[in-house]
Short mmCIF file of C-alpha atoms and ligand atoms in Angstrom, two decimals:
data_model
loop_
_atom_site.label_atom_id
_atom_site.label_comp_id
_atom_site.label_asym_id
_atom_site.label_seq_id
_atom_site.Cartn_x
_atom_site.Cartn_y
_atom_site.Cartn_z
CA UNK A 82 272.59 53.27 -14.05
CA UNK A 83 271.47 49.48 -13.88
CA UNK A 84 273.75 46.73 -12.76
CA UNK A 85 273.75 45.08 -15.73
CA UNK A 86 275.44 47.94 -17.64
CA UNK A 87 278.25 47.72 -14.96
CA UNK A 88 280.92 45.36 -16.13
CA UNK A 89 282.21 44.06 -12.78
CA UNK A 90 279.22 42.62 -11.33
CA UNK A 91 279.18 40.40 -8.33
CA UNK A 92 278.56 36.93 -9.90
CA UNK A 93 274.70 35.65 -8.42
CA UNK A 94 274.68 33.70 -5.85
CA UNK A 95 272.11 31.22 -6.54
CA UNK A 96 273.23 28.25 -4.44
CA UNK A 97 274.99 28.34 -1.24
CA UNK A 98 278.65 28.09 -1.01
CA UNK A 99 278.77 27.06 2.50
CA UNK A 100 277.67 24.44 4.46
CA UNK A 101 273.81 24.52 6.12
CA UNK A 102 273.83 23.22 9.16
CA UNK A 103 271.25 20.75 8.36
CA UNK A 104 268.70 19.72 11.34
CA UNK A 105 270.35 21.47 14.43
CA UNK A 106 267.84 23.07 15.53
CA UNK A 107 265.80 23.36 19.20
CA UNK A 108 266.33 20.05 21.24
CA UNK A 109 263.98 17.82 22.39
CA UNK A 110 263.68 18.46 26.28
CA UNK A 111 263.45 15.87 28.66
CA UNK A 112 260.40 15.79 30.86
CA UNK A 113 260.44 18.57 33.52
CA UNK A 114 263.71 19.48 31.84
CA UNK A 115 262.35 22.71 30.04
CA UNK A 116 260.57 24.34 33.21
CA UNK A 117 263.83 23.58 35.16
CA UNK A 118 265.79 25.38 32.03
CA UNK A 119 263.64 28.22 32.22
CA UNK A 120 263.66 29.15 35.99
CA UNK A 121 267.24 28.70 35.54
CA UNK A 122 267.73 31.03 32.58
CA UNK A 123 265.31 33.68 34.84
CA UNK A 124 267.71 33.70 37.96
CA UNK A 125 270.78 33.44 36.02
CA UNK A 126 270.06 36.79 33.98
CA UNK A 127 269.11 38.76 37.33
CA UNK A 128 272.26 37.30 39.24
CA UNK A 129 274.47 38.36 36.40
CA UNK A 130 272.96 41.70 35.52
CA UNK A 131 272.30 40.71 31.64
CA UNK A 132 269.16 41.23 29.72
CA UNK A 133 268.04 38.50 26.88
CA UNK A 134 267.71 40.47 23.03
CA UNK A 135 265.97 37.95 20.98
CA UNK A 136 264.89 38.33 17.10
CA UNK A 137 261.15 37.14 16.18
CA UNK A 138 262.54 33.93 14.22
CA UNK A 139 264.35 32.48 17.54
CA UNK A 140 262.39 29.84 19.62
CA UNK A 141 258.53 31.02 21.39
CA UNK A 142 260.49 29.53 24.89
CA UNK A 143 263.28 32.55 24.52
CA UNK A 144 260.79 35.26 23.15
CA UNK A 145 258.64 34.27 26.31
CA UNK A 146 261.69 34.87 28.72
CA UNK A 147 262.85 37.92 27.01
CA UNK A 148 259.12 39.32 27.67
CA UNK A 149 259.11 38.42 31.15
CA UNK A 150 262.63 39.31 32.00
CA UNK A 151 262.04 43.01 31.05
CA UNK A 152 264.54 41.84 27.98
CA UNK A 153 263.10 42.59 24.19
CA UNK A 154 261.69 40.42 20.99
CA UNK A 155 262.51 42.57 18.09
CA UNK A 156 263.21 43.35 14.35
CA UNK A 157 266.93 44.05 14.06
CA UNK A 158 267.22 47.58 14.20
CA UNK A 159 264.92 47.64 17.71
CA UNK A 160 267.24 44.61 18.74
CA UNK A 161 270.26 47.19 17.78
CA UNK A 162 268.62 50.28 19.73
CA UNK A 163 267.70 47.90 22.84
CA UNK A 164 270.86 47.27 23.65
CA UNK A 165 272.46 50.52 23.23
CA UNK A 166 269.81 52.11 26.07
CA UNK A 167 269.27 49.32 28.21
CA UNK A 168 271.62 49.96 31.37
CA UNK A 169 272.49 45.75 31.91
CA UNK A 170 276.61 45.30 31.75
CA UNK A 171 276.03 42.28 29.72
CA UNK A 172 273.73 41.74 26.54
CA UNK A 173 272.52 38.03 25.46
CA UNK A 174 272.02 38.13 22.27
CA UNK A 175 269.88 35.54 20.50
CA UNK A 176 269.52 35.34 17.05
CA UNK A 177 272.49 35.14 14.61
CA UNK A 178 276.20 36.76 14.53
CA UNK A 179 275.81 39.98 12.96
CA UNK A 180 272.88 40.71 15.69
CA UNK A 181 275.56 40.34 18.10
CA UNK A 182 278.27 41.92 16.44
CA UNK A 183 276.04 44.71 15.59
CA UNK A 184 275.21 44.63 20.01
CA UNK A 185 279.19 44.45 20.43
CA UNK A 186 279.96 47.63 17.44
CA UNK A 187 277.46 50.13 19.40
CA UNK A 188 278.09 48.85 22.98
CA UNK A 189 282.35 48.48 23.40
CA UNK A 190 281.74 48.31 27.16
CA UNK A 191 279.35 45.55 27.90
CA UNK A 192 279.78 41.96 27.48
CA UNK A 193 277.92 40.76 24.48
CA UNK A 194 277.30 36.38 24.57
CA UNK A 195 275.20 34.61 22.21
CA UNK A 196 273.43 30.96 22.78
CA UNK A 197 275.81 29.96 20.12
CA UNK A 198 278.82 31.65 17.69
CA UNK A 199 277.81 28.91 14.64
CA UNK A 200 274.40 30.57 13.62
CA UNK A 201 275.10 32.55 10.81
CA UNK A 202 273.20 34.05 8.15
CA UNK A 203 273.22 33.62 4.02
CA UNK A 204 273.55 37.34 3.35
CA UNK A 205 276.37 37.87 5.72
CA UNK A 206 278.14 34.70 4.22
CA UNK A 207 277.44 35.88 0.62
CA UNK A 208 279.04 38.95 1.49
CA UNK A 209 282.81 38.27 2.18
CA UNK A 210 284.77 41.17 2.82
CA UNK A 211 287.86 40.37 1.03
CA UNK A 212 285.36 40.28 -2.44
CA UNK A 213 283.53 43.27 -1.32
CA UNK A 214 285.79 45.51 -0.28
CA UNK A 215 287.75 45.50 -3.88
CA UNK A 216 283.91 46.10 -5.30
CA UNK A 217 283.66 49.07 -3.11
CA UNK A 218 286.89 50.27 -4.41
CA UNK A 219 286.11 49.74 -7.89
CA UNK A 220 283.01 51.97 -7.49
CA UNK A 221 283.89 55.25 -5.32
CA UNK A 222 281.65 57.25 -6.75
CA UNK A 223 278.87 55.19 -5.09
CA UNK A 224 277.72 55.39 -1.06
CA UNK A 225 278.26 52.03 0.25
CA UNK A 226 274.88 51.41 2.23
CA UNK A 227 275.11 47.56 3.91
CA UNK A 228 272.01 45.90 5.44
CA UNK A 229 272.46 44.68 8.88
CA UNK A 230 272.97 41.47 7.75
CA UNK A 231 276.61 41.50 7.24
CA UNK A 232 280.04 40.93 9.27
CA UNK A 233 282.10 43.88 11.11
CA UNK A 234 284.73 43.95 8.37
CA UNK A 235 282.05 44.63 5.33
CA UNK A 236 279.89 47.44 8.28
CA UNK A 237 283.74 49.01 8.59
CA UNK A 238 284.10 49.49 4.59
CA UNK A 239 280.31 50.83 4.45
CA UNK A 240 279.35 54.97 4.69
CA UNK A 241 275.71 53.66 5.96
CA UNK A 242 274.05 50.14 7.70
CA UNK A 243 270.38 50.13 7.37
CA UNK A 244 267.92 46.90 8.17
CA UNK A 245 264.73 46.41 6.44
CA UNK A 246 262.57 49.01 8.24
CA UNK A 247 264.58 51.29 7.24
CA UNK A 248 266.31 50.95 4.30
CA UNK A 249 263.72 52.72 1.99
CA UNK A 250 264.00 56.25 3.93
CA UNK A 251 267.60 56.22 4.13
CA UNK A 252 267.76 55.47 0.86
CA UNK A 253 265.11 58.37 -0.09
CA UNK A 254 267.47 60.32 1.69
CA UNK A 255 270.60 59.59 -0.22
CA UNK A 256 268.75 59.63 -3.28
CA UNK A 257 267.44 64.25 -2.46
CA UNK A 258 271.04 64.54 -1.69
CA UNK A 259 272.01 63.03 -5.03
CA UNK A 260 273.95 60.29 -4.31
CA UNK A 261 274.34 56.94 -6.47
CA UNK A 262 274.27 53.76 -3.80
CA UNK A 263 276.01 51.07 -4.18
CA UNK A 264 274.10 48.41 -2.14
CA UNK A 265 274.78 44.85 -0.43
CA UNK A 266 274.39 42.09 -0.11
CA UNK A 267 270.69 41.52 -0.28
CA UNK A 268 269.49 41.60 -4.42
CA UNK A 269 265.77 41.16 -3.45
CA UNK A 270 265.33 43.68 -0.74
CA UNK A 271 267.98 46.06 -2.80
CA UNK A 272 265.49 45.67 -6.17
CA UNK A 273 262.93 46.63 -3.92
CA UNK A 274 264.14 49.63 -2.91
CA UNK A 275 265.78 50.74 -6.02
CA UNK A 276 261.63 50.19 -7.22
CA UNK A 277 260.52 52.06 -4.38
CA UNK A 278 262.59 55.11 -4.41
CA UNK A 279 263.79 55.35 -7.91
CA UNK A 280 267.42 55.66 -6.98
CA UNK A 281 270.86 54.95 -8.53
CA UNK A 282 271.47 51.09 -6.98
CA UNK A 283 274.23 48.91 -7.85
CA UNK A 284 273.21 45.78 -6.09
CA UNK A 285 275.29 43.37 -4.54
CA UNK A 286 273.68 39.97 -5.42
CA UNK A 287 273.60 37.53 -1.83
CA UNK A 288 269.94 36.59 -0.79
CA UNK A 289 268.65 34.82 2.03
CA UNK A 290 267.82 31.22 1.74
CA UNK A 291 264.91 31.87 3.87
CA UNK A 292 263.13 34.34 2.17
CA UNK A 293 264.12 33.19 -1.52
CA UNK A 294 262.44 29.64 -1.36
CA UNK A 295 258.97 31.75 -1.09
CA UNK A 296 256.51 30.36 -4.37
CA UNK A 297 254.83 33.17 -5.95
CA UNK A 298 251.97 31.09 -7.97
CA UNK A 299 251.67 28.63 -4.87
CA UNK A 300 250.73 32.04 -3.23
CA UNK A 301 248.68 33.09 -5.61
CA UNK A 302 246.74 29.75 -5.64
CA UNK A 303 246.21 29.91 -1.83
CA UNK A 304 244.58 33.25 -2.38
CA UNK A 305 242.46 31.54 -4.61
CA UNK A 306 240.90 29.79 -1.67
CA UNK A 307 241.55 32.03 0.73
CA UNK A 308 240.26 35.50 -0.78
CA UNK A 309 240.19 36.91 2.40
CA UNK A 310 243.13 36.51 3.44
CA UNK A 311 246.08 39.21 3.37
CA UNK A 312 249.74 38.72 1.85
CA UNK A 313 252.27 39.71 4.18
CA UNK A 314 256.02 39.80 2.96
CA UNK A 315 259.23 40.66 4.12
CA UNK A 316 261.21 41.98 1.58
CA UNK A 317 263.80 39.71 1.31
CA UNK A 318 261.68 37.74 -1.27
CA UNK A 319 261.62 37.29 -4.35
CA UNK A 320 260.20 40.10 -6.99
CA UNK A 321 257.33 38.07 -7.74
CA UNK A 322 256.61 37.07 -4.29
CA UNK A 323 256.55 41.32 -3.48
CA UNK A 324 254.68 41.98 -6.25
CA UNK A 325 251.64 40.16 -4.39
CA UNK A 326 252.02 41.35 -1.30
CA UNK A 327 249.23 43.65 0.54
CA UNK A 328 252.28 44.92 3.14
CA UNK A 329 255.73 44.74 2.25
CA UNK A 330 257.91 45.69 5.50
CA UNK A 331 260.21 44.32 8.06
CA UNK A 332 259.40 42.09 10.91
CA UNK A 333 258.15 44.69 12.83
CA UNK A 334 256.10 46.21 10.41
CA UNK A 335 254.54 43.07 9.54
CA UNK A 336 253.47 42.19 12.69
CA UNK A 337 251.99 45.47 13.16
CA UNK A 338 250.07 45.13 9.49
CA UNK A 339 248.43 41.69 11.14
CA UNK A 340 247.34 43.67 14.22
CA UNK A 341 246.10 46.51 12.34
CA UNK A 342 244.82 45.41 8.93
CA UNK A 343 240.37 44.28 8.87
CA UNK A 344 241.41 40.58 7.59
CA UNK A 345 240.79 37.33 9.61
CA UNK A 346 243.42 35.82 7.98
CA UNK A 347 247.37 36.41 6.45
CA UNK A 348 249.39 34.57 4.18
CA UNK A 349 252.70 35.45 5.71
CA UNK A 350 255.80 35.41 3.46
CA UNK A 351 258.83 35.16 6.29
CA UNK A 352 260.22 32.93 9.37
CA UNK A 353 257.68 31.32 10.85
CA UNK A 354 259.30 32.26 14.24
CA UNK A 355 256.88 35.30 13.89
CA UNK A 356 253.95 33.71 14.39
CA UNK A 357 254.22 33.74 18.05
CA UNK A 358 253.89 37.37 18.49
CA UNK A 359 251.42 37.76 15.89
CA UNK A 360 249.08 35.92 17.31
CA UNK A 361 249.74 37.71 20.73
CA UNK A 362 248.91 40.81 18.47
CA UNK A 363 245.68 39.76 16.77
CA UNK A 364 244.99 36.13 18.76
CA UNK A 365 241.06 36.43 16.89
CA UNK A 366 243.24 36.03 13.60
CA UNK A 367 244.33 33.07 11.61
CA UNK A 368 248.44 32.76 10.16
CA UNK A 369 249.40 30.73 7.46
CA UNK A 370 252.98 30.04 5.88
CA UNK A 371 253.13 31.16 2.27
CA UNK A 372 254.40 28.36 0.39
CA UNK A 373 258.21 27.56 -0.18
CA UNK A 374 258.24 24.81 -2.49
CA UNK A 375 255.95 24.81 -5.15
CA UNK A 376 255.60 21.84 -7.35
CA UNK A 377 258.38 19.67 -7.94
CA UNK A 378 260.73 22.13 -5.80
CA UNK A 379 262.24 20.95 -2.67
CA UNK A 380 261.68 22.57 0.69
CA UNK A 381 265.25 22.82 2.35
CA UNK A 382 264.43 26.08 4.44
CA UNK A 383 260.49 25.51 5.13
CA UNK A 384 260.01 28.97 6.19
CA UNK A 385 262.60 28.38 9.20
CA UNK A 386 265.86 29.96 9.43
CA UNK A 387 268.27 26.79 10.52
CA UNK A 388 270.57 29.40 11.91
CA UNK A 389 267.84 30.78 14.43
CA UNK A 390 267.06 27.45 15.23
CA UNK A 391 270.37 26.93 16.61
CA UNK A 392 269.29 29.19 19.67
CA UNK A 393 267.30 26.93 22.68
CA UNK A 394 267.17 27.16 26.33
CA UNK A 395 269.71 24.55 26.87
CA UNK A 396 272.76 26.66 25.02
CA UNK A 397 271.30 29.81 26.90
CA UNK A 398 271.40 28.51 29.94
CA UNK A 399 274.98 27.46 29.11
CA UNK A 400 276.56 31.27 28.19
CA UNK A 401 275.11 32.64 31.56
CA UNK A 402 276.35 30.03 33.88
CA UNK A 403 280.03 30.06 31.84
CA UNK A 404 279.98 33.18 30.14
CA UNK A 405 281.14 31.34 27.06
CA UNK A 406 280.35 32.25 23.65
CA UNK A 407 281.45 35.97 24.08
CA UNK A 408 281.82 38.46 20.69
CA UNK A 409 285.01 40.39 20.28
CA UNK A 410 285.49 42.92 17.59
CA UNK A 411 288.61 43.81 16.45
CA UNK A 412 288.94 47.57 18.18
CA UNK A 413 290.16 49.06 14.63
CA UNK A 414 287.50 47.16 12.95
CA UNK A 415 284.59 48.46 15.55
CA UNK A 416 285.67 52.07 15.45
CA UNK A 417 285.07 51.81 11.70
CA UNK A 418 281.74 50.10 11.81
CA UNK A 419 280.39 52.00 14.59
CA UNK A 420 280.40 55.15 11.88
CA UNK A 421 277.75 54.05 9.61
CA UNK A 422 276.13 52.02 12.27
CA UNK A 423 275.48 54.62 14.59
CA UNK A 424 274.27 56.57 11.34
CA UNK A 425 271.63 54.24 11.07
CA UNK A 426 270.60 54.58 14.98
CA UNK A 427 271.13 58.29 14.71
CA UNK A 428 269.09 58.04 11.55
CA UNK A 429 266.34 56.10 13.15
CA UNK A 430 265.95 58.47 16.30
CA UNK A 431 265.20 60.94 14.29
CA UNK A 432 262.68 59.81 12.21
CA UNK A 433 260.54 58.60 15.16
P1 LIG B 1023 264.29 42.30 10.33
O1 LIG B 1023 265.24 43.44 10.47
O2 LIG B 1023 263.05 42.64 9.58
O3 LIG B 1023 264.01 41.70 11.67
O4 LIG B 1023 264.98 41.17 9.44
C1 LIG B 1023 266.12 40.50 9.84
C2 LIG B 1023 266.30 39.26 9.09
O5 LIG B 1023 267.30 38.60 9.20
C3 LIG B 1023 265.22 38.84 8.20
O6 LIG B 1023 265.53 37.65 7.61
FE1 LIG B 1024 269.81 35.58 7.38
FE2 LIG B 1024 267.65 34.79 6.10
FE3 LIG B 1024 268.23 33.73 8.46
FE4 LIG B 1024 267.39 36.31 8.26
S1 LIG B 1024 266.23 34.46 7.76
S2 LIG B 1024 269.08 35.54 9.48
S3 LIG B 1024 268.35 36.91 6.33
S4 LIG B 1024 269.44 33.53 6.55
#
């Protein structure tokens, strides 16, 4: 069945309802201030046994100190898995709240801080649970699979969490066991899979303000005069924007494509946060933002998640000399999210 043939449809969520935070975003340093920062940050993580979990989209200064910490820079799932083996009693988590929720859910015992508890993400806040949990209801014939990108509550109501690597195989999955899905909150990456895998998908209609803003003919006219370039997407965008991509996959994946794939050069349809470790993977290679405003649009996200921006070495620095900015989860809450998270892990581990 189709969404549109359900009556009770989510309504579209086409502009936000919540405030952006506008220009937050990474400070500028003072001179000497940043190297000063940074040795800080690197004693301050060995004296208080943590380890620094940062997503591609956060600032090149964390991903550095992540990589030379013996911390990670990762997709979300990897960023989920990290912290679950690494043996550090507390996690720092930078990227945005349902990354360290998600940390908190599958790790009760150690001490999860982020840089900051205000970066938040438009798929989690499209998602409330006191709307979705009634939609749930209203549909139990359906297996409730949530991306990542979503709060506790809405993980506690769901049978499975998946992120974008690995959405299409659980999916799959559900779909040989015969199962209808009812999916949330992302519409884009949910059409995508419903395209790829054929199943039953009632989609929960959030997107990501991020990934939406990407211009499918501007695209198309910079492969005009770039024709050997290669169209890398993550699937949070838009139909059309898929439709012209060469590799469709998660951060990880994507990175990988630009190491792997013959091209000099990649049109690259997500947060330009990435480009720092693709150009560690393939430094011959050239990266290029896709477009996010075409003509006469306005570009309000320009290929930057404001919310990862919020993460810099000053607020870092901050949580490990005060321990501030901790994540609780309600215990109730956890137990019930840790179910279809630890699905997904379970899920993952045995795929590899
Ligand atoms: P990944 O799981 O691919 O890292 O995506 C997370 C995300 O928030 C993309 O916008
Ligand atoms: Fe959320 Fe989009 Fe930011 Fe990812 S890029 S955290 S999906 S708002």
């Amino acid at each position: 069945m189709s969404p549109d043939q359900e009556t009770d449809i989510p309504p579209i969520l086409t502009e936000p309802v919540y405030p952006l935070p506008g220009s937050v975003g990474v400070p500028d340093y003072a001179p000497g201030e940043r190297e000063t920062l940074v040795s800080e940050i690197r004693t301050l993580l060995r004296e208080k046994d943590a380890v620094l979990v940062a997503h591609y989209y956060t600032d090149e200064d964390l991903q550095m100190i992540a990589d030379e910490t013996g911390g990670t820079v990762a997709d979300s799932l990897e960023m989920a898995r990290f912290g679950n083996r690494h043996p550090a009693s507390t996690l720092v988590v930078a990227g945005v709240r349902f990354m360290g929720e998600t940390a908190k859910i599958l790790n009760p015992e150690k001490r999860v801080l982020m840089p900051t508890l205000q970066a938040e993400c438009s798929l989690d806040l499209g998602c409330p649970p006191e709307k979705f949990i009634p939609f749930c209801d209203a549909h139990p014939d359906r297996t409730v699979v949530v991306y990542a990108n979503t709060c506790a509550e809405v993980k506690a109501r769901a049978d499975w969490v998946v992120t974008s690597s690995i959405a299409v195989d659980v999916v799959r999955h559900l779909k040989e066991q015969g199962k209808k899905v009812l999916w949330a909150p992302d519409r884009f990456l949910g059409n995508y899979v419903q395209r790829v895998t054929g199943a039953d998908m009632l989609l929960w209609q959030a997107s990501c303000i991020v990934h939406e803003r990407f211009k499918a003919e501007a695209i198309q006219n910079m492969v005009n005069h770039y024709p050997d370039a290669a169209i890398l997407v993550h699937p949070e965008s838009p139909d059309s924007v898929i439709a012209l991509a060469d590799v469709v996959g998660s951060t990880t994946q994507l990175i990988n494509a630009a190491r792997e794939l013959p091209n000099p050069r990649f049109i690259v349809a997500t947060d330009n946060g990435i480009f720092y470790k693709m150009r560690q993977a393939a430094p011959d290679k050239i990266f290029m933002e896709a477009p996010s405003a075409g003509e006469g649009a306005t570009c309000e996200s320009c290929a930057h998640c404001p919310w990862m921006a919020m993460n810099h070495l000053r607020n870092l620095a901050d949580v490990l000399k005060n321990g501030s900015n901790e994540i609780h989860v309600p215990e109730d809450i956890r137990v019930r999210a840790l179910r279809a998270t630890q699905r997904m892990v379970d899920f993952a581990a045995a795929r590899n």
